[in-house]
CSV table of C-alpha atoms in Angstrom, one decimal:
chain,number,residue,atom,x,y,z
A,1,MET,CA,238.4,37.6,-33.0
A,2,LYS,CA,236.8,40.5,-35.0
A,3,LYS,CA,234.9,38.7,-37.3
A,4,ILE,CA,233.4,35.8,-34.4
A,5,LEU,CA,232.2,38.7,-32.2
A,6,ILE,CA,230.9,39.8,-35.0
A,7,VAL,CA,229.3,36.7,-36.4
A,8,ILE,CA,228.0,36.2,-32.4
A,9,MET,CA,226.4,39.0,-32.2
A,10,LEU,CA,225.2,39.0,-35.4
A,11,ILE,CA,223.6,35.5,-34.6
A,12,VAL,CA,222.0,36.7,-30.9
A,13,GLY,CA,220.9,39.7,-32.8
A,14,MET,CA,218.8,37.8,-34.6
A,15,ASN,CA,217.8,34.8,-32.1
A,16,ALA,CA,216.7,38.0,-30.8
A,17,GLN,CA,214.7,39.5,-33.4
A,18,ALA,CA,213.0,36.6,-34.2
A,19,GLN,CA,211.7,35.9,-30.6
A,20,GLU,CA,210.5,39.1,-30.8
A,21,VAL,CA,208.2,38.6,-33.5
A,22,TYR,CA,206.7,35.4,-31.7
A,23,ASN,CA,206.1,38.4,-28.9
A,24,GLU,CA,205.3,40.7,-31.1
A,25,LEU,CA,202.2,38.5,-32.9
A,26,ARG,CA,201.3,37.1,-29.1
A,27,LYS,CA,201.5,40.7,-27.6
A,28,THR,CA,198.6,42.8,-30.8
A,29,ASN,CA,196.6,39.3,-30.5
A,30,LYS,CA,196.5,38.9,-26.5
A,31,ALA,CA,195.6,43.2,-27.3
A,32,ILE,CA,192.3,42.8,-29.1
A,33,VAL,CA,191.0,39.8,-27.7
A,34,GLU,CA,191.6,42.2,-23.8
A,35,ASN,CA,189.6,45.3,-25.8
A,36,PRO,CA,186.1,45.4,-24.7
A,37,GLN,CA,186.6,48.0,-28.1
A,38,SER,CA,187.3,45.0,-30.3
A,39,HIS,CA,184.3,43.8,-32.9
A,40,GLY,CA,183.2,40.2,-31.7
A,41,ILE,CA,184.6,38.3,-35.1
A,42,VAL,CA,188.1,40.1,-34.7
A,43,ARG,CA,188.4,39.0,-31.2
A,44,THR,CA,187.4,35.4,-31.8
A,45,ILE,CA,190.0,35.4,-34.6
A,46,SER,CA,192.7,36.4,-32.3
A,47,GLN,CA,192.2,33.9,-29.5
A,48,PHE,CA,192.7,31.4,-31.6
A,49,LYS,CA,195.7,32.8,-32.7
A,50,LEU,CA,196.6,33.3,-29.0
A,51,ASP,CA,195.8,29.9,-27.8
A,52,ALA,CA,197.3,28.5,-30.9
A,53,LEU,CA,201.2,30.6,-30.7
A,54,ASN,CA,200.6,30.0,-26.5
A,55,TYR,CA,200.5,26.1,-28.0
A,56,LEU,CA,202.8,26.2,-30.2
A,57,ALA,CA,205.3,27.9,-27.8
A,58,ILE,CA,204.4,25.0,-25.1
A,59,LYS,CA,204.2,22.5,-26.7
A,60,MET,CA,207.8,23.2,-28.4
A,61,GLN,CA,209.3,24.0,-24.5
A,62,GLU,CA,208.4,20.4,-23.2
A,63,GLU,CA,209.1,18.0,-26.9
A,64,MET,CA,211.5,20.3,-29.1
A,65,PRO,CA,213.6,22.1,-26.3
A,66,ASP,CA,216.9,21.9,-28.4
A,67,SER,CA,214.6,24.0,-31.4
A,68,SER,CA,215.8,26.6,-31.9
A,69,VAL,CA,213.9,30.3,-32.2
A,70,TYR,CA,214.0,30.1,-35.9
A,71,PHE,CA,211.4,27.6,-35.8
A,72,LEU,CA,209.2,28.8,-33.5
A,73,ASP,CA,209.1,32.0,-35.5
A,74,ARG,CA,208.8,30.5,-38.6
A,75,GLN,CA,205.5,28.7,-37.0
A,76,ALA,CA,204.1,31.5,-35.6
A,77,LEU,CA,204.3,33.7,-38.8
A,78,ALA,CA,202.9,30.9,-41.1
A,79,MET,CA,199.9,29.9,-38.1
A,80,ASN,CA,199.5,34.0,-39.6
A,81,GLU,CA,199.4,33.4,-42.9
A,82,TYR,CA,196.9,30.2,-42.4
A,83,VAL,CA,194.2,31.9,-40.7
A,84,GLN,CA,195.1,36.0,-42.9
A,85,PHE,CA,195.1,33.6,-45.8
A,86,TYR,CA,191.6,32.1,-45.0
A,87,ILE,CA,189.7,35.1,-43.6
A,88,GLN,CA,191.0,36.4,-46.9
A,89,LYS,CA,189.7,33.5,-49.2
A,90,LEU,CA,186.0,34.0,-47.7
A,91,VAL,CA,186.1,37.3,-48.1
A,92,GLU,CA,186.6,36.6,-51.7
A,93,LEU,CA,183.7,33.8,-51.7
A,94,ASN,CA,181.5,36.1,-50.2
A,95,ASP,CA,179.6,36.1,-53.2
A,96,MET,CA,179.8,32.6,-54.6
A,97,PRO,CA,177.4,29.9,-53.6
A,98,GLN,CA,176.9,28.6,-49.9
A,99,ALA,CA,177.9,24.8,-50.6
A,100,LEU,CA,181.6,26.3,-52.7
A,101,GLN,CA,182.3,28.6,-49.4
A,102,GLU,CA,182.0,24.9,-46.8
A,103,GLN,CA,183.9,23.5,-49.3
A,104,MET,CA,187.1,26.1,-49.2
A,105,THR,CA,186.5,25.7,-45.1
A,106,LYS,CA,186.2,21.8,-44.5
A,107,MET,CA,189.1,22.3,-47.1
A,108,PHE,CA,191.4,24.5,-44.6
A,109,MET,CA,190.4,22.6,-41.4
A,110,GLU,CA,191.2,19.4,-42.7
A,111,VAL,CA,194.8,20.2,-44.1
A,112,SER,CA,194.8,21.6,-40.9
A,113,LYS,CA,194.4,18.4,-39.1
A,114,ASP,CA,196.2,16.6,-41.3
A,115,THR,CA,199.1,18.2,-41.2
A,116,PRO,CA,199.9,17.4,-37.1
A,117,LEU,CA,203.7,19.0,-35.9
A,118,PHE,CA,203.3,17.1,-32.3
A,119,LYS,CA,201.1,14.2,-32.9
A,120,ASP,CA,199.6,15.2,-30.4
A,121,LYS,CA,197.0,12.6,-28.1
A,122,ASP,CA,195.0,14.8,-26.2
A,123,LYS,CA,193.1,15.4,-29.2
A,124,GLU,CA,190.2,16.8,-27.0
A,125,MET,CA,191.8,19.9,-26.5
A,126,VAL,CA,193.9,20.0,-30.3
A,127,LEU,CA,190.7,20.1,-31.5
A,128,SER,CA,188.6,22.3,-29.7
A,129,TYR,CA,188.4,25.0,-32.0
A,130,TYR,CA,187.8,22.5,-35.3
A,131,ASN,CA,185.4,20.6,-33.4
A,132,SER,CA,183.5,23.8,-31.7
A,133,GLY,CA,180.7,25.0,-35.2
A,134,GLU,CA,180.9,28.6,-33.1
A,135,SER,CA,184.2,28.9,-34.6
A,136,LEU,CA,184.9,30.8,-37.5
A,137,THR,CA,188.5,29.5,-37.3
A,138,ARG,CA,188.5,25.6,-36.7
A,139,PHE,CA,191.8,24.6,-37.4
A,140,SER,CA,193.8,22.5,-34.9
A,141,LEU,CA,195.7,23.6,-32.6
A,142,ASP,CA,198.1,20.8,-33.1
A,143,THR,CA,199.2,21.7,-36.7
A,144,ASP,CA,203.0,22.4,-39.0
A,145,TRP,CA,201.8,25.7,-39.8
A,146,GLU,CA,204.8,25.5,-42.2
A,147,LYS,CA,203.7,22.6,-43.9
A,148,ALA,CA,200.3,23.6,-44.0
A,149,LEU,CA,200.3,26.6,-45.8
A,150,GLU,CA,202.3,25.1,-48.5
A,151,ILE,CA,200.0,22.6,-49.2
A,152,ILE,CA,196.9,24.8,-48.8
A,153,LYS,CA,198.3,27.4,-51.1
A,154,LYS,CA,199.2,24.5,-53.3
A,155,LYS,CA,195.2,23.5,-52.9
A,156,MET,CA,193.6,27.1,-53.6
A,157,GLU,CA,195.9,27.7,-56.8
A,158,LYS,CA,195.1,24.2,-58.3
A,159,ASN,CA,191.2,25.1,-57.8
A,160,ARG,CA,190.6,28.1,-59.3
């Protein structure tokens, strides 16, 4: 009986911790977006992350109500890493020719678009950032972020 209680406590604790990671990412990005002192570029990147997190949570509740908080946590972390990886690559290619920078950006854009998680038919909403020439983070909201991150890392490794 004692072992069962310990296992239950561990599971409950892990679920709470996973949900805390999603909530922390959401809270951090929301604070940046709402802070008038935030730099414009940082604010726009955080706005994308916040919108992607909100989209992810809403669609999961609609389409996958029985999915675990671990899934939400993994997707949220992968989205954050995908965006950070993209920004890192932009900085690394800053002194390279514009054509190379555009090629890399297009690769990130296409991977996000080509790895949908929900296959959402509302393309106008899902591709709102993707189609915006003003956005630095031109990615699809409907992305399987874990899969996209794996693919983009392989592509970037191959293109070294």
